[in-house]
PDB file of N, CA and C in Angstrom:
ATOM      1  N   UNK A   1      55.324 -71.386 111.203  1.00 53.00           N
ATOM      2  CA  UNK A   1      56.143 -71.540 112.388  1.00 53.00           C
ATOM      3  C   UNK A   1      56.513 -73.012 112.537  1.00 53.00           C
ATOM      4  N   UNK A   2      57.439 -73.264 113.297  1.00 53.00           N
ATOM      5  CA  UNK A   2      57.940 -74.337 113.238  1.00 53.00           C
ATOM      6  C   UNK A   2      57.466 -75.479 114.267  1.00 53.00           C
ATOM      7  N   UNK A   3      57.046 -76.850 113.806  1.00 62.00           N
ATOM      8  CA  UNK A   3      55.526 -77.142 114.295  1.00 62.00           C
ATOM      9  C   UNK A   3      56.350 -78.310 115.517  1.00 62.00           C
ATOM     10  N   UNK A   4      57.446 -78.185 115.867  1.00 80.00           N
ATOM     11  CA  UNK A   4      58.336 -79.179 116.308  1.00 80.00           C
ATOM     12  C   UNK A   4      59.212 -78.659 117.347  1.00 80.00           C
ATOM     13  N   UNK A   5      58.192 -77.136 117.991  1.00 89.00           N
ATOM     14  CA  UNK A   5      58.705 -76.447 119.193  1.00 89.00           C
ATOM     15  C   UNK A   5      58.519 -77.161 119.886  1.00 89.00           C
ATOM     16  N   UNK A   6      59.711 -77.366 121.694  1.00 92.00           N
ATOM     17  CA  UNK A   6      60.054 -77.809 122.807  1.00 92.00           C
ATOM     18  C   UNK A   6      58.784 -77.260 123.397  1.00 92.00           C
ATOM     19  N   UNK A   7      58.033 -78.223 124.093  1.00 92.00           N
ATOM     20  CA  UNK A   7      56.611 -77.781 124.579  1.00 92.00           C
ATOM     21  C   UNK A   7      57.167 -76.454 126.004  1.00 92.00           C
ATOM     22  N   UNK A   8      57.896 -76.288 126.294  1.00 94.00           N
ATOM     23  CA  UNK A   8      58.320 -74.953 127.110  1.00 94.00           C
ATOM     24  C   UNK A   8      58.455 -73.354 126.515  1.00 94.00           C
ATOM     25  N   UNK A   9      59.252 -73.995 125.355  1.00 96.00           N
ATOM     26  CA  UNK A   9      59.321 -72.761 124.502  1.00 96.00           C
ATOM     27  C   UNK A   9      58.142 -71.814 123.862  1.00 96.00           C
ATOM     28  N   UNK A  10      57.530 -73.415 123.228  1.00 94.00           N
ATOM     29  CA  UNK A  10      56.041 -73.041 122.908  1.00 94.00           C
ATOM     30  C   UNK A  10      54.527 -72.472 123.868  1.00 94.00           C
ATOM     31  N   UNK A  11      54.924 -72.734 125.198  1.00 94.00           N
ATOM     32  CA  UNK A  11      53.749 -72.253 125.949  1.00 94.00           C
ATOM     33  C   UNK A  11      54.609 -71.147 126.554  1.00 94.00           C
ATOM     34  N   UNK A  12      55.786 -70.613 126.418  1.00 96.00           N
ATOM     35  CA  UNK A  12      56.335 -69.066 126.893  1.00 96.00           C
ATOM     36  C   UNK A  12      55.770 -68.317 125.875  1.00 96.00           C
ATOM     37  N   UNK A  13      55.894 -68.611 124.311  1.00 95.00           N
ATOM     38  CA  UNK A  13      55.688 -68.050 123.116  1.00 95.00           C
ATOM     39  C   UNK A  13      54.302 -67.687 122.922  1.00 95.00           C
ATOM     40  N   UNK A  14      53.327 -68.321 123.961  1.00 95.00           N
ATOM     41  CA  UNK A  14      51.689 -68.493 123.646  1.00 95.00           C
ATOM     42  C   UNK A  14      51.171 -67.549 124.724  1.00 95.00           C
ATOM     43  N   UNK A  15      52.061 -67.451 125.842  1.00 95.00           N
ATOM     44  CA  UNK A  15      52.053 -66.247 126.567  1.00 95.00           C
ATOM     45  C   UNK A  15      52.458 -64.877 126.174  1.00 95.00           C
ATOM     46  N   UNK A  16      53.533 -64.423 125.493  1.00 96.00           N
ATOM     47  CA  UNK A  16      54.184 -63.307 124.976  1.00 96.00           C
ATOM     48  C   UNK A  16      53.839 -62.928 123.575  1.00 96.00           C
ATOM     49  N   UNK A  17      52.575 -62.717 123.142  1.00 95.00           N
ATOM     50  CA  UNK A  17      52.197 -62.748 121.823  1.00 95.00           C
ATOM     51  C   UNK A  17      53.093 -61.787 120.785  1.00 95.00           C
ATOM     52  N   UNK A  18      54.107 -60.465 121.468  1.00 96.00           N
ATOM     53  CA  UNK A  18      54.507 -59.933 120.636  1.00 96.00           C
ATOM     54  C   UNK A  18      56.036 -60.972 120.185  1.00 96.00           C
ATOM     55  N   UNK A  19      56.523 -61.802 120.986  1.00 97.00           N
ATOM     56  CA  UNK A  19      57.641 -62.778 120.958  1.00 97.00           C
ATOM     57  C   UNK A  19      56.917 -63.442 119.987  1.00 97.00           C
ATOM     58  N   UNK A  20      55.812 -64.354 120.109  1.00 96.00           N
ATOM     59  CA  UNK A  20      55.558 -65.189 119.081  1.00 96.00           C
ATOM     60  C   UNK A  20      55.636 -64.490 117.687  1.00 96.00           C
ATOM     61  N   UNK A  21      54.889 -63.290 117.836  1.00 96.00           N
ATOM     62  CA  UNK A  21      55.204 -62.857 116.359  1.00 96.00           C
ATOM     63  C   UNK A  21      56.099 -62.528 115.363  1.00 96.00           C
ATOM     64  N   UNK A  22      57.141 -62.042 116.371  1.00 97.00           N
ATOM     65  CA  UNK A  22      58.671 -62.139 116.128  1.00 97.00           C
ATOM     66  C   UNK A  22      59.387 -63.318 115.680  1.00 97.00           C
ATOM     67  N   UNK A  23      58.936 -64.123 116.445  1.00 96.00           N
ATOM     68  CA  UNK A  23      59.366 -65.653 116.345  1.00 96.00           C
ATOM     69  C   UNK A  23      59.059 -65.966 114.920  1.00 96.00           C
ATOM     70  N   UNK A  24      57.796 -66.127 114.717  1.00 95.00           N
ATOM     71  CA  UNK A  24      57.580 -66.408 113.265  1.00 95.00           C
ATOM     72  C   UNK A  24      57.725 -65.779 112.681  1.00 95.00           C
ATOM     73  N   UNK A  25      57.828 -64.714 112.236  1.00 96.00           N
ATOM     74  CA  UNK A  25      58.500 -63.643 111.537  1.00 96.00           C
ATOM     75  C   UNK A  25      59.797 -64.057 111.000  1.00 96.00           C
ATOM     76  N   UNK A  26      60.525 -64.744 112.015  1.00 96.00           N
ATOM     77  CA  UNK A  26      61.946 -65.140 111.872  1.00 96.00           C
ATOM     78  C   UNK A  26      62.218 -65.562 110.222  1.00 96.00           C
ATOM     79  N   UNK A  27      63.197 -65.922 109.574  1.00 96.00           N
ATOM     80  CA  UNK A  27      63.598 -66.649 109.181  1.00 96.00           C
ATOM     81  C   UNK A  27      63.766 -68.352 109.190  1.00 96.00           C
ATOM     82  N   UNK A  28      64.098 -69.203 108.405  1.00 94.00           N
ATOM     83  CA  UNK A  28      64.017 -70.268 109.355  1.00 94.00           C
ATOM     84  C   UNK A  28      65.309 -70.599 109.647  1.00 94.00           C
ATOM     85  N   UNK A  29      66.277 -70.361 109.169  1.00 96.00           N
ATOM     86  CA  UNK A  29      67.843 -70.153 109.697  1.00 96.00           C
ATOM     87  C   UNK A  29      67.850 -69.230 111.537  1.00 96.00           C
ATOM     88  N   UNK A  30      67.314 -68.424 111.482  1.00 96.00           N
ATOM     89  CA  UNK A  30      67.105 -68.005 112.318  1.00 96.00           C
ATOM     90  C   UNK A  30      65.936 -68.306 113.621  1.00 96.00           C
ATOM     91  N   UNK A  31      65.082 -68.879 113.223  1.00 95.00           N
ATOM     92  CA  UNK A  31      64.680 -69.831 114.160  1.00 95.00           C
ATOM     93  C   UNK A  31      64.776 -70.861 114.805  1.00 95.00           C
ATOM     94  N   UNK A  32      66.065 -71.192 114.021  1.00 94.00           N
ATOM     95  CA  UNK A  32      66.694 -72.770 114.567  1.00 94.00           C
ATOM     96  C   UNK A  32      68.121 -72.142 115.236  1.00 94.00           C
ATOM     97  N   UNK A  33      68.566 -71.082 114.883  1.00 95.00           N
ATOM     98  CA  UNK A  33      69.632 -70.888 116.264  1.00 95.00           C
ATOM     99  C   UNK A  33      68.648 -70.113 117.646  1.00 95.00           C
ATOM    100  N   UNK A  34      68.011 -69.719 117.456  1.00 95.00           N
ATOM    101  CA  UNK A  34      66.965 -69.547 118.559  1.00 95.00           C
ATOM    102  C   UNK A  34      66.804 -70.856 119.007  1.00 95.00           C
ATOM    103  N   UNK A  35      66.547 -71.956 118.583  1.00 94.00           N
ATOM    104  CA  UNK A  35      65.983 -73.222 118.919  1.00 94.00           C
ATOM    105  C   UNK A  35      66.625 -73.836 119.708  1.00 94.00           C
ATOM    106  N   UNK A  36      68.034 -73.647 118.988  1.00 94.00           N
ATOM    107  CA  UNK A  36      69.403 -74.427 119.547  1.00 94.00           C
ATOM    108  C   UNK A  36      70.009 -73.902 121.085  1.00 94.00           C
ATOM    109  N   UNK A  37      69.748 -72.410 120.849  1.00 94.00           N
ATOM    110  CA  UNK A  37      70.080 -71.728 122.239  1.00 94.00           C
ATOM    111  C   UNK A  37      69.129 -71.931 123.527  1.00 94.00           C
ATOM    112  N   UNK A  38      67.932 -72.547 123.165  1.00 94.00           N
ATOM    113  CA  UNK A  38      67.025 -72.476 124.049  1.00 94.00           C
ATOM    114  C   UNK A  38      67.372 -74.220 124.970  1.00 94.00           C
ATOM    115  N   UNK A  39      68.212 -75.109 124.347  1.00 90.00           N
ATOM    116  CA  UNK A  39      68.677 -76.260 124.452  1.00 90.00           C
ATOM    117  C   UNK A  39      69.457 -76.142 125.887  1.00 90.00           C
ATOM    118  N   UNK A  40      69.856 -74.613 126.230  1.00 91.00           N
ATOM    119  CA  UNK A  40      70.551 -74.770 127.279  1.00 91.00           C
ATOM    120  C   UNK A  40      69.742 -74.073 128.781  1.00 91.00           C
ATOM    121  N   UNK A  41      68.061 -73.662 128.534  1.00 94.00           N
ATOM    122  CA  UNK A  41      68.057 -72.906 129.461  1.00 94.00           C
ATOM    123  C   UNK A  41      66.855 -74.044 130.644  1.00 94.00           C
ATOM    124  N   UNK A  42      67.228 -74.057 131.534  1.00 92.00           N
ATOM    125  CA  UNK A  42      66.789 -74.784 132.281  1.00 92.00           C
ATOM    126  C   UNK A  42      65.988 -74.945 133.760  1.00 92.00           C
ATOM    127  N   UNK A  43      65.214 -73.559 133.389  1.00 95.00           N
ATOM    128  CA  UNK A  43      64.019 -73.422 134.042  1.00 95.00           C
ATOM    129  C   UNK A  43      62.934 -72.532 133.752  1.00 95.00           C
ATOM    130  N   UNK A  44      61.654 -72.773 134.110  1.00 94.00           N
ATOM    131  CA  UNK A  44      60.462 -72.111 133.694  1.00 94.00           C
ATOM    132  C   UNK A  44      60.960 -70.612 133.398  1.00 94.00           C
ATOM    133  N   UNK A  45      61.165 -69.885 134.629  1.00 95.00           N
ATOM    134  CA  UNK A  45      62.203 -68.723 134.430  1.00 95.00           C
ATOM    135  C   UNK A  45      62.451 -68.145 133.595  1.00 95.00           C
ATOM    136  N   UNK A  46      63.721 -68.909 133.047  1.00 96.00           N
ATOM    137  CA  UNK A  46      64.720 -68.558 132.255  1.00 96.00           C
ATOM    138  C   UNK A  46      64.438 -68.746 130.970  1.00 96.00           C
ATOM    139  N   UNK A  47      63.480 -70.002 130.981  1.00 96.00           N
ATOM    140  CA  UNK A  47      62.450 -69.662 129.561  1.00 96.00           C
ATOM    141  C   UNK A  47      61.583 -68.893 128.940  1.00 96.00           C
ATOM    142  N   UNK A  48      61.230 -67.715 130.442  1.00 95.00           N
ATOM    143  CA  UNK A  48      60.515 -66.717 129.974  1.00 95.00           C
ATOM    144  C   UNK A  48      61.213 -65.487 129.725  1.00 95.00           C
ATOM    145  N   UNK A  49      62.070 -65.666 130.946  1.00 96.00           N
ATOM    146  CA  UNK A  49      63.197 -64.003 130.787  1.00 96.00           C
ATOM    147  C   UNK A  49      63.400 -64.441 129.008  1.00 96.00           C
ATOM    148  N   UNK A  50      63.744 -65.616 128.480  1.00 96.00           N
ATOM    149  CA  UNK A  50      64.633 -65.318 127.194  1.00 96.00           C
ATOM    150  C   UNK A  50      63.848 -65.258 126.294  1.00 96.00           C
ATOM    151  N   UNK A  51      61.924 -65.442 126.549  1.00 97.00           N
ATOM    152  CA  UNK A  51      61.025 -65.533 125.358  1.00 97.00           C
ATOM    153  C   UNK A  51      61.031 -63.756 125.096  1.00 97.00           C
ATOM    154  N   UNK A  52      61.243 -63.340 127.050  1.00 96.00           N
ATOM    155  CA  UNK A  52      60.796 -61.650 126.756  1.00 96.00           C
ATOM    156  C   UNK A  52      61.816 -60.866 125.841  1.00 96.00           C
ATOM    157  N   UNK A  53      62.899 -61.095 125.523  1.00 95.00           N
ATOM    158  CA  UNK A  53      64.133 -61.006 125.073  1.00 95.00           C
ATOM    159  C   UNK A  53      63.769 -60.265 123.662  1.00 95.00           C
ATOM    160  N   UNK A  54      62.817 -61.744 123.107  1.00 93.00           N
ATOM    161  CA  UNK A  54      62.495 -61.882 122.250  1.00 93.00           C
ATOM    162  C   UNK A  54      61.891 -60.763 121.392  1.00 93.00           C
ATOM    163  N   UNK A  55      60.967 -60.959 122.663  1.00 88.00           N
ATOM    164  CA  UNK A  55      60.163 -59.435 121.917  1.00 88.00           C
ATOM    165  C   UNK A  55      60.585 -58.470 121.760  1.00 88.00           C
ATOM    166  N   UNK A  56      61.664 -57.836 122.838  1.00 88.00           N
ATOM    167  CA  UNK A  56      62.053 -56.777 122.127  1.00 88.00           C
ATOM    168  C   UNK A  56      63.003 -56.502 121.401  1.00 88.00           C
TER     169      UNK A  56
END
């Protein structure tokens, strides 16, 4: 996994264990437009609605 996660992203991801697994699962092309999209969300919130996303 990519060791240079936004400390927000990374403690939504440490909460949602089936997201994290997904997450790393990813690709790494695909973990960096995940990365890039997360550049715009701008609250605790909205960092979680989009980790839950994730998971499913």
């Amino acid at each position: 996994m990519n060791k240079d996660l936004p400390l927000g992203f990374g403690m939504a991801l440490a909460q949602q264990p089936d997201a994290m697994k997904k997450f790393s699962n990813m690709t790494e092309d695909e973990q960096n437009r995940i990365l890039s999209e997360i550049h715009n969300i701008d609250s605790k919130q909205e960092m979680q609605s989009f980790v839950s996303r994730l998971a499913d």
